[in-house]
Short mmCIF file of C-alpha atoms in Angstrom, two decimals:
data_model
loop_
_atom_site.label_atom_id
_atom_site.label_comp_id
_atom_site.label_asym_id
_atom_site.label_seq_id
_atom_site.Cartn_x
_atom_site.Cartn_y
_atom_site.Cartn_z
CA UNK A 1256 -141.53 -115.54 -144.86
CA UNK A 1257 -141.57 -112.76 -147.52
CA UNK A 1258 -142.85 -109.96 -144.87
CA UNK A 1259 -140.10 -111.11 -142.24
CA UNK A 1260 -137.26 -110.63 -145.02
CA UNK A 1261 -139.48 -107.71 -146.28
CA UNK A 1262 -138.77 -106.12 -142.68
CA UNK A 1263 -135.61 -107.06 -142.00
CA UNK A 1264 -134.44 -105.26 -145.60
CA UNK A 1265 -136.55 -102.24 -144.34
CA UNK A 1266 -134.70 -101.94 -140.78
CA UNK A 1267 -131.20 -102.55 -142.31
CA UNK A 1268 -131.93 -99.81 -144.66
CA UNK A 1269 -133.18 -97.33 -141.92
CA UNK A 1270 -130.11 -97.93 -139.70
CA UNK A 1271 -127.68 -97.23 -142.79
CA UNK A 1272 -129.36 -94.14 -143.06
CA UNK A 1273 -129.87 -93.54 -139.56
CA UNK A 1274 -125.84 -94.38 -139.33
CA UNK A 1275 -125.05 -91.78 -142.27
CA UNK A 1276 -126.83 -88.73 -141.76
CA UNK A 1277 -125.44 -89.02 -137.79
CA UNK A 1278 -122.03 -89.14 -138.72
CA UNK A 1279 -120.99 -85.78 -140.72
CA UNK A 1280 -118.10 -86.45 -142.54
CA UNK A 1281 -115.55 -83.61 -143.23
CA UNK A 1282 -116.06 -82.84 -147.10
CA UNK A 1283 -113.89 -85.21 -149.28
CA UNK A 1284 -111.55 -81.74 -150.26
CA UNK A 1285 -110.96 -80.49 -147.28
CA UNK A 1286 -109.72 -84.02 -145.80
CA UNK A 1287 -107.44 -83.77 -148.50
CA UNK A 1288 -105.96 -80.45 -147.66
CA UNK A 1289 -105.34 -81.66 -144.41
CA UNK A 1290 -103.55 -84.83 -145.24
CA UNK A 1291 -100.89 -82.42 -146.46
CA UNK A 1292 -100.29 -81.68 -142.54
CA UNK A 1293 -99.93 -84.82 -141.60
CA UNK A 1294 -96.22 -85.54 -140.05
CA UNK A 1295 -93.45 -87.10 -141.57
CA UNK A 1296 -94.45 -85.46 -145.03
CA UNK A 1297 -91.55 -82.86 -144.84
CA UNK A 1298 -94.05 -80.44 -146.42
CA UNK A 1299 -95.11 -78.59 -143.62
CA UNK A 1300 -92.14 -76.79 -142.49
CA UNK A 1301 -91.32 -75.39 -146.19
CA UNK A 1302 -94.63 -74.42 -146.62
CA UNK A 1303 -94.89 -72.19 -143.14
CA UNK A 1304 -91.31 -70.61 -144.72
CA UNK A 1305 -93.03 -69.66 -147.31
CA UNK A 1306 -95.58 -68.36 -145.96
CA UNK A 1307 -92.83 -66.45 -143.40
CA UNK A 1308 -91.75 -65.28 -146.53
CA UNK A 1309 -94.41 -64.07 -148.15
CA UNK A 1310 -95.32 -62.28 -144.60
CA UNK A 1311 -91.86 -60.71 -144.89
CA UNK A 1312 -92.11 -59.64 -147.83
CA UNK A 1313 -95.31 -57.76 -147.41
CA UNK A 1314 -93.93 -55.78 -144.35
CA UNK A 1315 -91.14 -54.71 -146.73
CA UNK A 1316 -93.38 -53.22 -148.44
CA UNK A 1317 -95.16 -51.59 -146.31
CA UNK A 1318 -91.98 -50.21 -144.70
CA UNK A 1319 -90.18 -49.36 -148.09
CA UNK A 1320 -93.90 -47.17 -148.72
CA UNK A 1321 -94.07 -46.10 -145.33
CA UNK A 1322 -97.45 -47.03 -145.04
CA UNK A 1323 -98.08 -47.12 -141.00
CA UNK A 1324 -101.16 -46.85 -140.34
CA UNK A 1325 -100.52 -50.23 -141.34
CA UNK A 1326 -97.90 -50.77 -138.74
CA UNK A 1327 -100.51 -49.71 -136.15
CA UNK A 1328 -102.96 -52.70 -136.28
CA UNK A 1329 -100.54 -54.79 -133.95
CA UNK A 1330 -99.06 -52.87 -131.09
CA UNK A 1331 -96.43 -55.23 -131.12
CA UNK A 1332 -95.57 -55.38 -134.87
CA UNK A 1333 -95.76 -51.13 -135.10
CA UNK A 1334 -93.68 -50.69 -132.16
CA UNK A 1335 -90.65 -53.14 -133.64
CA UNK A 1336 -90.82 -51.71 -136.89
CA UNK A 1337 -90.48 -47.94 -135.92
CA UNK A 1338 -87.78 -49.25 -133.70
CA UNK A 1339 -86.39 -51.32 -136.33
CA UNK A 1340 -86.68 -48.44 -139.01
CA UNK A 1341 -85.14 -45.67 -137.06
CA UNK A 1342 -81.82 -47.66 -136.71
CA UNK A 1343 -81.78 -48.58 -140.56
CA UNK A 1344 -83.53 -46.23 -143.11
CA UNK A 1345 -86.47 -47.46 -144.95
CA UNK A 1346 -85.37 -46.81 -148.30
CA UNK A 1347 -82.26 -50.05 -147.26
CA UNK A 1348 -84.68 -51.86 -145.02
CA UNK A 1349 -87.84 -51.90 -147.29
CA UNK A 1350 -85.95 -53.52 -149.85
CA UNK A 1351 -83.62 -55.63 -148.16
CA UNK A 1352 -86.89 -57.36 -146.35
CA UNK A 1353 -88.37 -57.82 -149.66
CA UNK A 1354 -85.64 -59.59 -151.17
CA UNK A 1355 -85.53 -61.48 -147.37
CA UNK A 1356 -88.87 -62.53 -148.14
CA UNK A 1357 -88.72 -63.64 -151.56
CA UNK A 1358 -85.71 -65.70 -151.07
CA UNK A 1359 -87.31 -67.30 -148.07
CA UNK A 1360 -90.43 -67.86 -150.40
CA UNK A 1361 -87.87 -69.42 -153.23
CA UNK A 1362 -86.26 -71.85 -150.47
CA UNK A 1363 -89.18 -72.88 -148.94
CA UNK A 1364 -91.20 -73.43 -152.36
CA UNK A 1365 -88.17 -75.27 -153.78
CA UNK A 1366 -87.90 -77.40 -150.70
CA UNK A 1367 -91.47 -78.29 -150.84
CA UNK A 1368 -91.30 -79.44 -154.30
CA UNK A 1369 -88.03 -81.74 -153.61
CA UNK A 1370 -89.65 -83.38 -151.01
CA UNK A 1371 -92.47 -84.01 -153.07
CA UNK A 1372 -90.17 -84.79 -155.98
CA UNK A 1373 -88.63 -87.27 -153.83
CA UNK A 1374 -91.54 -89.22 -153.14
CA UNK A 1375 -92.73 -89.64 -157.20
CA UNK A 1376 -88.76 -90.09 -157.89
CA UNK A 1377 -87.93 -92.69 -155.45
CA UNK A 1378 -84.43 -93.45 -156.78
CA UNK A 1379 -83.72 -89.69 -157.97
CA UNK A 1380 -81.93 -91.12 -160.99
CA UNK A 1381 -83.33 -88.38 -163.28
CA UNK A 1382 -84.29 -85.02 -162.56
CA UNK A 1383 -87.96 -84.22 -162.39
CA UNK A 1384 -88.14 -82.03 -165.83
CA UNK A 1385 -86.51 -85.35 -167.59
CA UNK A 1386 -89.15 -87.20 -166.03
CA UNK A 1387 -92.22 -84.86 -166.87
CA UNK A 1388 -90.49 -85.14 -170.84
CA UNK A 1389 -90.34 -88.57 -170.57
CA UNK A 1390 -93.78 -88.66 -169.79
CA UNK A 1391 -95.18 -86.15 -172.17
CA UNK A 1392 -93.74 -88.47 -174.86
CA UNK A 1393 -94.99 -91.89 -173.89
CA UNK A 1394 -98.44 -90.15 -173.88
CA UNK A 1395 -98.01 -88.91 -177.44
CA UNK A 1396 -96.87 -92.62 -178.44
CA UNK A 1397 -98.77 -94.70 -180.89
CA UNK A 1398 -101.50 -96.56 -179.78
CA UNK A 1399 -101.15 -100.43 -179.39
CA UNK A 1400 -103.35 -103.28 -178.85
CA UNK A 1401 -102.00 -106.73 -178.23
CA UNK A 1402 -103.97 -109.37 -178.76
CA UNK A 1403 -103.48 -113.18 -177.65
CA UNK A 1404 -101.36 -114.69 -175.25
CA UNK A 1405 -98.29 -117.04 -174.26
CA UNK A 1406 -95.06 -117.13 -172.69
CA UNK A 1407 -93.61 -113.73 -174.76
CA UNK A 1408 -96.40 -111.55 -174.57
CA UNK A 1409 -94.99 -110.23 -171.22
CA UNK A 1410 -91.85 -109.75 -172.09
CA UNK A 1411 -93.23 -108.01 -175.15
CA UNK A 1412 -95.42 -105.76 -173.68
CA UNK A 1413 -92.74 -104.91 -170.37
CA UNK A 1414 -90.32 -103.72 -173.84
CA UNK A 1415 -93.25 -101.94 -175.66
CA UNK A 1416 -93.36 -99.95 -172.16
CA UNK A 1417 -90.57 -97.86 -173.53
CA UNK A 1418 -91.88 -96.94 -176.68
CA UNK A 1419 -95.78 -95.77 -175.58
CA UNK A 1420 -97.77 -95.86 -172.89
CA UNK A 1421 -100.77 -96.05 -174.86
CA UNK A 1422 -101.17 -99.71 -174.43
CA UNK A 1423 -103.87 -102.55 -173.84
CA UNK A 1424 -103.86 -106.21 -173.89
CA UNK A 1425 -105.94 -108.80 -174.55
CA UNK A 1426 -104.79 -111.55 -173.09
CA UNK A 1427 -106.60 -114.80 -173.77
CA UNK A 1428 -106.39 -118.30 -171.16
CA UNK A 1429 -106.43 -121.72 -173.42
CA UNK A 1430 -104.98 -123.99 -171.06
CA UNK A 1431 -105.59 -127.43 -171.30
CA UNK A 1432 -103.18 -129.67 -169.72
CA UNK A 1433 -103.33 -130.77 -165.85
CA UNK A 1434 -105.30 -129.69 -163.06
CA UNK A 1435 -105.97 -126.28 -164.83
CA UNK A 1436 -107.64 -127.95 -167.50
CA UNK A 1437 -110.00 -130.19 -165.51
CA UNK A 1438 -111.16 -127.15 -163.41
CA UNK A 1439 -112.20 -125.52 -166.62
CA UNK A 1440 -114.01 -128.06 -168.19
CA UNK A 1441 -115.64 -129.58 -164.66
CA UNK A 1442 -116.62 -125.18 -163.48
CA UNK A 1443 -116.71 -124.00 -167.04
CA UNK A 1444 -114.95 -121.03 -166.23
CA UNK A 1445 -111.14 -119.75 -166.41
CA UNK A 1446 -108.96 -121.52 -164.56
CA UNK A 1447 -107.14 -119.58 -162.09
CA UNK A 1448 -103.90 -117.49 -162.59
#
């Protein structure tokens, strides 16, 4: 009896390790990078104009500094930009891509964090600064322990909510009327809810 359960522990272990070091499993961060991708987030597309931007903004640069052996790397990419620059000079178009580039990188940055800020601010009744204060400040509230029970102690603790979020309860289960009562003495235990 003992060997039989002995070896079916021992097989059941083998296959669980058999089962895990078969299937490699993307690390734990990187799953979470790509979860950001996932459609229907209304991420994505600020975060590629952002990245548009902060391309943009780097051949400003390199136009506004004339730096072309740069522009040579891409065939395509040198031959529009010496195109580009000998209809405006670089000294207008330098600049003016820069500040292209940066305000595509504010947009896109500042669209990416409303979208987020829409999804921790469901109802958008306060701004996400008043929020982040509001939060700040029932952290540094006082720290509160409740102990007992009854009917007000939710209602107490739902009002204490405003105040500090530094809370924890105690709550304590002494019914002894009805059915709740005769599970308790005839288990021993709580009695549910």
């Amino acid at each position: 009896m003992f060997l039989k359960f002995f070896y079916m522990a021992l097989t059941r272990l083998f296959r669980q390790v058999r089962r895990e070091t078969l299937t490699l499993a993307p690390p734990r961060r990187v799953n979470r990078l790509l979860w950001w991708l996932a459609p229907g987030l209304l991420v994505k597309r600020w975060l590629f104009l952002s990245m548009a931007g902060v391309l943009l903004v780097g051949v400003g640069g390199m136009i506004w500094l004339k730096l072309t052996p740069v522009f040579y790397t891409g065939q395509l990419l040198g031959a529009a930009l010496r195109a580009f620059t000998t209809y405006v000079p670089n000294y207008v178009s330098g600049p003016l891509g820069i500040l292209l580039g940066l305000g595509l990188i504010f947009w896109g940055q500042s669209r990416t964090v409303g979208a987020i800020t829409d999804v921790l601010i469901p109802g958008n009744e306060e701004e996400l600064l008043d929020a982040l204060l509001t939060q700040r400040r029932l952290a540094r509230g006082p720290k509160i322990v409740v102990i007992g029970g009854g009917t007000g102690l939710s209602n107490l603790l739902r009002g204490m909510k405003r105040y500090s979020s530094n809370i924890t309860a105690i709550v304590t289960v002494a019914d002894d009327g009805g059915s709740s009562g005769r599970l308790r003495r005839g288990m021993g235990g709580l009695p549910p809810g």
